[in-house]
mmCIF file of C-alpha atoms in Angstrom:
data_model
loop_
_atom_site.group_PDB
_atom_site.id
_atom_site.type_symbol
_atom_site.label_atom_id
_atom_site.label_comp_id
_atom_site.label_asym_id
_atom_site.label_seq_id
_atom_site.Cartn_x
_atom_site.Cartn_y
_atom_site.Cartn_z
ATOM 1 C CA MET U 14 -14.168 22.659 15.897
ATOM 2 C CA ALA U 15 -15.739 20.625 13.045
ATOM 3 C CA VAL U 16 -18.409 22.402 10.913
ATOM 4 C CA PRO U 17 -21.490 20.209 10.309
ATOM 5 C CA PRO U 18 -21.784 19.180 6.645
ATOM 6 C CA VAL U 19 -23.955 21.354 4.405
ATOM 7 C CA GLU U 20 -26.621 19.394 2.771
ATOM 8 C CA ALA U 21 -26.330 19.273 -1.119
ATOM 9 C CA GLN U 22 -28.477 18.057 -3.917
ATOM 10 C CA PRO U 23 -27.141 14.518 -5.078
ATOM 11 C CA LEU U 24 -25.374 14.448 -8.295
ATOM 12 C CA GLU U 25 -25.391 11.653 -10.696
ATOM 13 C CA LEU U 26 -22.364 11.207 -12.648
ATOM 14 C CA PRO U 27 -20.967 8.149 -14.675
ATOM 15 C CA GLY U 28 -18.865 6.025 -12.439
ATOM 16 C CA ALA U 29 -19.274 7.977 -9.296
ATOM 17 C CA GLN U 30 -22.089 8.417 -6.762
ATOM 18 C CA PHE U 31 -21.716 11.213 -4.234
ATOM 19 C CA SER U 32 -23.152 11.207 -0.562
ATOM 20 C CA GLN U 33 -22.763 13.311 2.412
ATOM 21 C CA PRO U 34 -21.215 11.409 5.311
ATOM 22 C CA PRO U 35 -22.411 11.748 9.004
ATOM 23 C CA ALA U 36 -20.442 14.301 11.074
ATOM 24 C CA PRO U 37 -16.881 12.926 11.390
ATOM 25 C CA VAL U 38 -15.806 11.592 14.864
ATOM 26 C CA PRO U 39 -12.941 13.670 16.079
ATOM 27 C CA GLN U 40 -9.662 11.522 16.024
ATOM 28 C CA PRO U 41 -6.455 12.040 17.663
ATOM 29 C CA ALA U 42 -3.985 13.912 15.600
ATOM 30 C CA ALA U 43 -1.277 11.856 13.898
ATOM 31 C CA PRO U 44 2.330 12.719 14.699
ATOM 32 C CA ALA U 45 3.489 15.351 12.154
ATOM 33 C CA ALA U 46 6.020 14.308 9.579
ATOM 34 C CA PRO U 47 8.183 17.112 8.064
ATOM 35 C CA SER U 48 8.246 15.410 4.646
ATOM 36 C CA LEU U 49 4.546 15.118 4.274
ATOM 37 C CA PRO U 50 2.231 17.908 3.370
ATOM 38 C CA THR U 51 -0.323 19.067 5.890
ATOM 39 C CA THR U 52 -2.608 21.188 3.865
ATOM 40 C CA PRO U 53 -5.412 19.944 1.459
ATOM 41 C CA ASP U 54 -3.872 21.721 -1.486
ATOM 42 C CA ALA U 55 -0.410 20.021 -1.128
ATOM 43 C CA PRO U 56 0.064 16.845 -3.199
ATOM 44 C CA THR U 57 0.098 13.545 -1.237
ATOM 45 C CA ALA U 58 3.419 11.861 -0.847
ATOM 46 C CA PRO U 59 3.042 8.461 -2.408
ATOM 47 C CA LEU U 60 3.609 5.263 -0.583
ATOM 48 C CA PRO U 61 7.216 4.049 -0.806
ATOM 49 C CA VAL U 62 6.065 1.277 -3.011
ATOM 50 C CA ALA U 63 4.868 3.052 -6.060
ATOM 51 C CA PRO U 64 3.727 0.820 -9.016
ATOM 52 C CA PRO U 65 5.915 1.393 -12.128
ATOM 53 C CA GLY U 66 2.850 1.817 -14.144
ATOM 54 C CA THR U 67 -0.820 2.138 -13.926
ATOM 55 C CA VAL U 68 -1.795 0.797 -17.304
ATOM 56 C CA ALA U 69 -3.532 -2.715 -17.386
ATOM 57 C CA ASP U 70 -1.241 -5.425 -18.498
ATOM 58 C CA PRO U 71 -2.771 -8.158 -20.524
ATOM 59 C CA ALA U 72 0.354 -10.236 -20.069
ATOM 60 C CA ALA U 73 0.452 -9.935 -16.379
ATOM 61 C CA PRO U 74 0.296 -13.376 -14.611
ATOM 62 C CA ALA U 75 -3.231 -14.082 -13.423
ATOM 63 C CA LEU U 76 -2.400 -14.568 -9.795
ATOM 64 C CA PRO U 77 -5.556 -15.560 -7.842
ATOM 65 C CA PRO U 78 -6.715 -12.914 -5.405
ATOM 66 C CA PRO U 79 -6.471 -13.739 -1.739
ATOM 67 C CA ALA U 80 -9.237 -16.250 -0.806
ATOM 68 C CA ASP U 81 -10.761 -14.093 2.066
ATOM 69 C CA ILE U 82 -10.448 -10.412 0.605
ATOM 70 C CA THR U 83 -14.006 -10.665 -0.920
ATOM 71 C CA GLU U 84 -15.497 -11.575 2.433
ATOM 72 C CA LEU U 85 -14.188 -8.253 4.108
ATOM 73 C CA THR U 86 -14.912 -4.571 4.082
ATOM 74 C CA LEU U 87 -11.780 -2.724 4.122
ATOM 75 C CA HIS U 88 -11.312 0.859 5.495
ATOM 76 C CA ARG U 89 -8.589 3.180 5.069
ATOM 77 C CA ASP U 90 -6.477 3.193 8.335
ATOM 78 C CA ALA U 91 -9.209 0.812 9.409
ATOM 79 C CA ARG U 92 -11.263 3.742 10.262
ATOM 80 C CA GLU U 93 -12.673 5.628 7.210
ATOM 81 C CA GLY U 94 -14.110 5.054 3.771
ATOM 82 C CA ALA U 95 -15.025 1.578 2.484
ATOM 83 C CA LEU U 96 -13.600 -0.931 -0.163
ATOM 84 C CA ASP U 97 -15.698 -3.986 -0.962
ATOM 85 C CA ILE U 98 -14.278 -6.417 -3.634
ATOM 86 C CA ALA U 99 -16.544 -9.025 -5.411
ATOM 87 C CA ARG U 100 -16.030 -11.688 -7.853
ATOM 88 C CA THR U 101 -17.619 -11.379 -11.155
ATOM 89 C CA GLY U 102 -17.781 -13.690 -14.181
ATOM 90 C CA GLN U 103 -14.677 -11.946 -15.539
ATOM 91 C CA GLY U 104 -12.525 -11.478 -12.533
ATOM 92 C CA LEU U 105 -13.021 -8.937 -9.753
ATOM 93 C CA ALA U 106 -14.972 -5.776 -9.262
ATOM 94 C CA ALA U 107 -14.722 -3.107 -6.526
ATOM 95 C CA THR U 108 -16.945 -0.651 -4.818
ATOM 96 C CA LEU U 109 -14.853 2.213 -3.219
ATOM 97 C CA THR U 110 -16.066 5.042 -0.931
ATOM 98 C CA LEU U 111 -13.691 7.769 -0.147
ATOM 99 C CA GLU U 112 -14.056 10.342 2.543
ATOM 100 C CA GLY U 113 -12.341 13.777 2.425
ATOM 101 C CA ARG U 114 -12.819 17.496 2.607
ATOM 102 C CA GLY U 115 -14.597 20.055 0.631
ATOM 103 C CA ILE U 116 -12.670 21.948 -2.056
ATOM 104 C CA SER U 117 -14.269 25.216 -1.426
ATOM 105 C CA ASN U 118 -14.564 24.635 2.386
ATOM 106 C CA PRO U 119 -11.930 22.326 3.778
ATOM 107 C CA GLN U 120 -13.629 22.294 7.104
ATOM 108 C CA GLU U 121 -16.629 20.480 5.551
ATOM 109 C CA ALA U 122 -16.619 16.650 5.272
ATOM 110 C CA CYS U 123 -17.517 14.993 2.100
ATOM 111 C CA ALA U 124 -17.556 11.452 0.508
ATOM 112 C CA VAL U 125 -17.599 9.904 -2.981
ATOM 113 C CA THR U 126 -18.566 6.395 -3.831
ATOM 114 C CA ILE U 127 -17.250 4.947 -6.992
ATOM 115 C CA ALA U 128 -19.307 2.156 -8.572
ATOM 116 C CA ASP U 129 -20.035 1.608 -12.233
ATOM 117 C CA GLY U 130 -22.525 -1.013 -12.973
ATOM 118 C CA VAL U 131 -20.295 -4.170 -12.969
ATOM 119 C CA ARG U 132 -22.295 -6.847 -11.244
ATOM 120 C CA GLY U 133 -20.593 -9.093 -8.646
ATOM 121 C CA ALA U 134 -21.695 -12.636 -7.865
ATOM 122 C CA GLU U 135 -24.269 -11.386 -5.356
ATOM 123 C CA GLY U 136 -25.699 -8.664 -7.659
ATOM 124 C CA GLU U 137 -23.822 -5.678 -6.225
ATOM 125 C CA GLU U 138 -22.335 -3.130 -8.593
ATOM 126 C CA GLY U 139 -18.643 -2.296 -8.727
ATOM 127 C CA VAL U 140 -15.845 -1.047 -10.969
ATOM 128 C CA ALA U 141 -13.959 -3.722 -12.834
ATOM 129 C CA LEU U 142 -10.377 -4.383 -11.632
ATOM 130 C CA SER U 143 -7.864 -4.875 -14.379
ATOM 131 C CA PRO U 144 -4.862 -7.031 -13.336
ATOM 132 C CA VAL U 145 -1.459 -5.280 -13.551
ATOM 133 C CA THR U 146 2.128 -6.664 -13.065
ATOM 134 C CA PRO U 147 2.121 -8.425 -9.724
ATOM 135 C CA LEU U 148 4.173 -7.125 -6.704
ATOM 136 C CA GLY U 149 6.110 -10.144 -6.199
ATOM 137 C CA ARG U 150 3.674 -12.699 -4.970
ATOM 138 C CA TYR U 151 0.939 -10.211 -4.329
ATOM 139 C CA ALA U 152 -1.864 -9.753 -6.838
ATOM 140 C CA ARG U 153 -2.193 -6.158 -8.088
ATOM 141 C CA TYR U 154 -4.963 -4.515 -9.958
ATOM 142 C CA ARG U 155 -5.866 -1.094 -11.372
ATOM 143 C CA LEU U 156 -9.250 0.439 -10.440
ATOM 144 C CA ALA U 157 -9.993 2.567 -13.499
ATOM 145 C CA ALA U 158 -12.194 5.270 -12.001
ATOM 146 C CA PRO U 159 -11.940 8.371 -14.497
ATOM 147 C CA ALA U 160 -11.463 10.814 -11.676
ATOM 148 C CA CYS U 161 -9.332 8.772 -9.344
ATOM 149 C CA PRO U 162 -7.606 5.683 -10.891
ATOM 150 C CA VAL U 163 -5.810 3.641 -8.098
ATOM 151 C CA VAL U 164 -3.544 0.806 -8.115
ATOM 152 C CA VAL U 165 -4.775 -1.877 -5.533
ATOM 153 C CA THR U 166 -2.180 -4.343 -4.093
ATOM 154 C CA LEU U 167 -4.106 -7.351 -2.388
ATOM 155 C CA PHE U 168 -3.215 -9.319 0.602
ATOM 156 C CA ALA U 169 -5.522 -11.785 2.353
ATOM 157 C CA ASP U 170 -6.620 -9.355 4.918
ATOM 158 C CA ALA U 171 -5.861 -5.834 3.651
ATOM 159 C CA ALA U 172 -5.061 -3.783 0.670
ATOM 160 C CA ILE U 173 -2.665 -1.072 -0.229
ATOM 161 C CA LEU U 174 -4.085 1.642 -2.425
ATOM 162 C CA TRP U 175 -1.687 4.101 -4.457
ATOM 163 C CA HIS U 176 -2.551 7.140 -6.408
ATOM 164 C CA GLU U 177 -0.237 10.044 -7.145
ATOM 165 C CA GLY U 178 -1.677 12.844 -4.847
ATOM 166 C CA PHE U 179 -5.232 13.713 -3.970
ATOM 167 C CA CYS U 180 -8.270 12.940 -6.285
ATOM 168 C CA THR U 181 -10.423 15.932 -6.937
ATOM 169 C CA PHE U 182 -14.150 15.508 -7.776
ATOM 170 C CA GLU U 183 -15.154 19.025 -8.787
ATOM 171 C CA ALA U 184 -18.880 18.126 -9.182
ATOM 172 C CA ALA U 185 -19.155 17.001 -5.619
ATOM 173 C CA ASP U 186 -16.701 19.753 -4.360
ATOM 174 C CA CYS U 187 -14.670 17.060 -2.722
ATOM 175 C CA ARG U 188 -10.967 16.235 -2.359
ATOM 176 C CA VAL U 189 -9.962 12.824 -1.182
ATOM 177 C CA ASP U 190 -6.795 10.860 -0.490
ATOM 178 C CA PRO U 191 -6.949 7.127 -1.226
ATOM 179 C CA ASN U 192 -3.532 6.359 -0.491
ATOM 180 C CA GLY U 193 -2.529 4.025 2.384
ATOM 181 C CA VAL U 194 -3.207 0.722 3.925
ATOM 182 C CA TRP U 195 -6.870 -0.456 4.073
ATOM 183 C CA GLY U 196 -7.860 -3.099 6.383
ATOM 184 C CA PRO U 197 -10.909 -4.303 8.362
ATOM 185 C CA ARG U 198 -11.902 -2.767 11.656
ATOM 186 C CA ALA U 199 -10.034 -3.638 14.389
ATOM 187 C CA ASP U 200 -12.650 -5.671 16.006
ATOM 188 C CA ALA U 201 -13.185 -7.755 12.720
ATOM 189 C CA LEU U 202 -9.576 -8.605 11.895
ATOM 190 C CA PRO U 203 -9.380 -12.345 11.023
ATOM 191 C CA THR U 204 -5.721 -12.611 11.377
ATOM 192 C CA ASP U 205 -3.927 -13.550 14.543
ATOM 193 C CA PRO U 206 -1.657 -10.889 15.801
ATOM 194 C CA VAL U 207 0.925 -13.511 16.585
ATOM 195 C CA ARG U 208 1.091 -14.339 12.792
ATOM 196 C CA LEU U 209 1.246 -10.521 11.995
ATOM 197 C CA GLU U 210 4.362 -10.344 14.430
ATOM 198 C CA ARG U 211 5.991 -13.206 12.469
ATOM 199 C CA ASP U 212 5.013 -11.767 9.173
ATOM 200 C CA LEU U 213 6.543 -8.502 10.073
ATOM 201 C CA ALA U 214 9.856 -10.018 11.452
ATOM 202 C CA GLU U 215 10.208 -11.984 8.186
ATOM 203 C CA ALA U 216 9.495 -8.855 6.093
ATOM 204 C CA ASP U 217 11.930 -6.616 7.980
ATOM 205 C CA GLU U 218 14.788 -9.260 7.472
ATOM 206 C CA ALA U 219 14.024 -9.287 3.819
ATOM 207 C CA VAL U 220 13.949 -5.487 3.650
ATOM 208 C CA ARG U 221 17.616 -5.379 5.461
ATOM 209 C CA ALA U 222 18.916 -8.043 3.079
ATOM 210 C CA ALA U 223 17.548 -6.238 -0.037
ATOM 211 C CA PHE U 224 19.001 -2.884 1.118
ATOM 212 C CA ARG U 225 22.406 -4.732 1.776
ATOM 213 C CA THR U 226 22.410 -6.074 -1.790
ATOM 214 C CA LEU U 227 21.445 -2.869 -3.322
ATOM 215 C CA ALA U 228 24.234 -1.056 -1.442
ATOM 216 C CA GLU U 229 26.849 -3.628 -2.685
ATOM 217 C CA ARG U 230 25.615 -2.954 -6.259
ATOM 218 C CA SER U 231 25.781 0.758 -5.944
ATOM 219 C CA GLU U 232 28.336 3.393 -5.847
ATOM 220 C CA GLY U 233 28.734 7.153 -5.748
ATOM 221 C CA ASP U 234 25.381 9.150 -5.686
ATOM 222 C CA ALA U 235 23.367 5.868 -6.159
ATOM 223 C CA LEU U 236 25.036 4.382 -3.011
ATOM 224 C CA ARG U 237 24.291 7.466 -0.968
ATOM 225 C CA ALA U 238 20.658 7.376 -2.211
ATOM 226 C CA VAL U 239 20.328 3.697 -1.046
ATOM 227 C CA LEU U 240 21.704 4.414 2.316
ATOM 228 C CA ALA U 241 19.510 7.449 2.910
ATOM 229 C CA GLU U 242 16.490 5.426 1.664
ATOM 230 C CA GLN U 243 17.476 2.736 4.155
ATOM 231 C CA ALA U 244 17.931 5.220 7.013
ATOM 232 C CA GLY U 245 14.473 6.700 6.456
ATOM 233 C CA PHE U 246 12.740 3.256 6.096
ATOM 234 C CA SER U 247 11.441 2.975 9.712
ATOM 235 C CA ALA U 248 10.357 6.678 9.884
ATOM 236 C CA GLU U 249 8.335 6.158 6.888
ATOM 237 C CA ARG U 250 6.566 3.204 8.155
ATOM 238 C CA VAL U 251 5.699 4.954 11.442
ATOM 239 C CA THR U 252 4.153 7.777 9.347
ATOM 240 C CA ALA U 253 2.191 5.562 7.100
ATOM 241 C CA CYS U 254 0.779 3.530 10.153
ATOM 242 C CA ALA U 255 0.391 6.366 12.573
ATOM 243 C CA ARG U 256 -3.386 6.609 12.246
ATOM 244 C CA TYR U 257 -4.106 2.977 11.702
ATOM 245 C CA GLU U 258 -6.785 1.800 14.199
ATOM 246 C CA GLY U 259 -5.650 -0.767 16.550
ATOM 247 C CA GLU U 260 -2.041 -0.862 15.171
ATOM 248 C CA GLU U 261 -0.381 -0.879 18.680
ATOM 249 C CA ARG U 262 -2.342 -4.061 19.503
ATOM 250 C CA GLN U 263 -2.391 -5.918 16.257
ATOM 251 C CA GLY U 264 0.376 -4.638 13.937
ATOM 252 C CA LEU U 265 -1.669 -5.247 10.563
ATOM 253 C CA CYS U 266 -0.448 -2.039 8.831
ATOM 254 C CA ALA U 267 3.260 -2.432 9.657
ATOM 255 C CA ALA U 268 3.355 -6.078 8.540
ATOM 256 C CA ARG U 269 1.514 -5.449 5.164
ATOM 257 C CA TRP U 270 3.304 -2.134 4.380
ATOM 258 C CA THR U 271 6.802 -4.003 5.109
ATOM 259 C CA GLN U 272 5.807 -7.091 3.135
ATOM 260 C CA ALA U 273 5.005 -4.631 0.232
ATOM 261 C CA ARG U 274 8.139 -2.764 0.504
ATOM 262 C CA ALA U 275 10.221 -6.031 0.691
ATOM 263 C CA ALA U 276 8.432 -7.133 -2.550
ATOM 264 C CA GLY U 277 9.297 -3.701 -4.096
ATOM 265 C CA LEU U 278 12.878 -3.918 -3.200
ATOM 266 C CA GLN U 279 13.033 -7.369 -4.789
ATOM 267 C CA GLU U 280 11.716 -6.029 -7.870
ATOM 268 C CA ARG U 281 14.492 -3.487 -7.935
ATOM 269 C CA LEU U 282 17.171 -6.071 -7.206
ATOM 270 C CA GLY U 283 15.870 -7.892 -10.385
ATOM 271 C CA THR U 284 16.632 -4.939 -12.440
ATOM 272 C CA THR U 285 19.808 -3.863 -10.718
ATOM 273 C CA PRO U 286 22.694 -5.633 -12.266
ATOM 274 C CA ALA U 287 25.452 -6.943 -9.981
ATOM 275 C CA PRO U 288 28.640 -4.873 -10.199
ATOM 276 C CA VAL U 289 31.201 -5.554 -13.036
ATOM 277 C CA PRO U 290 34.794 -5.838 -11.816
ATOM 278 C CA ARG U 291 36.916 -3.080 -13.229
ATOM 279 C CA ALA U 292 39.400 -3.946 -16.025
ATOM 280 C CA ASP U 293 42.288 -2.486 -13.788
ATOM 281 C CA ALA U 294 41.114 -4.280 -10.618
ATOM 282 C CA PRO U 295 43.580 -6.830 -9.366
ATOM 283 C CA ALA U 296 42.620 -10.496 -10.051
ATOM 284 C CA ALA U 297 41.141 -12.416 -7.211
ATOM 285 C CA VAL U 298 43.483 -14.745 -5.492
ATOM 286 C CA PRO U 299 42.006 -18.075 -5.190
ATOM 287 C CA GLU U 300 41.998 -19.272 -1.569
ATOM 288 C CA ALA U 301 44.479 -22.058 -0.798
ATOM 289 C CA PRO U 302 42.890 -25.394 -0.149
ATOM 290 C CA ALA U 303 42.454 -26.125 3.785
ATOM 291 C CA PRO U 304 45.267 -28.417 5.162
ATOM 292 C CA LEU U 305 44.368 -31.901 5.727
ATOM 293 C CA SER U 306 43.269 -32.800 9.254
ATOM 294 C CA ILE U 307 45.821 -34.921 11.266
ATOM 295 C CA LEU U 308 43.146 -35.831 13.903
ATOM 296 C CA PRO U 309 41.271 -38.957 13.558
ATOM 297 C CA THR U 310 37.728 -38.760 12.335
ATOM 298 C CA ASP U 311 34.756 -41.110 12.599
ATOM 299 C CA ASN U 312 34.653 -41.612 8.905
#
């Protein structure tokens, strides 16, 4: 049974504002996954598409952000927290509210809002988003919050946030997990579910093709690792989207998660060389030319 949140004096820290959320609405438990931690003290397993670095990259291509992303409020699993992205004179800024559990009392709900004085086009405050290397055709940014730096991959209607493990805000007595797919509430989704179904099918095929190529370029332990990763792909996606609100009707989480995974695999293909034939391997025998047809043709 959830314990009502305990009132606390508001704290003013640079880059973060703390607030007490309303009593959480009980949610159905997500299916348990053996490979993921279930206690607040255990580190969170990162999304399979982990950015290679979280340092702002001045040379990163300046991909334009998705056109509609600044018109949406995104929520983790479409149900908790809030992410608002706004345009500024220098680029983009974000205001991020993370919901979690108390450090001293994990039964107590807590929330932290990260905003740091950067003005958006409509006057709201936010933390500047610094571009990092894009994930394929998807723009990617670093939100440089001191206690919780996250990498944000943007889609037209969603974002994937990545941070290694939990973020801990000692002053607010709050531990939060920002990782996952963030999207609009199910009743505010602007994308046609038919389009999402097509996006998922195309991304699934791209993932299968990438795994095939990686397997062809690997051997020994590396090959076994690729095959194990491929075998666990579907289960990982189920785990990532198990709590996503409206997923069974709309499929936003699976589509965007799979697109990000496909883009990450394509990045790996770009850095995985094709196999070099062994010196003692027999030379390939060229195929004999096909015999000329003796049948009449229309040419």
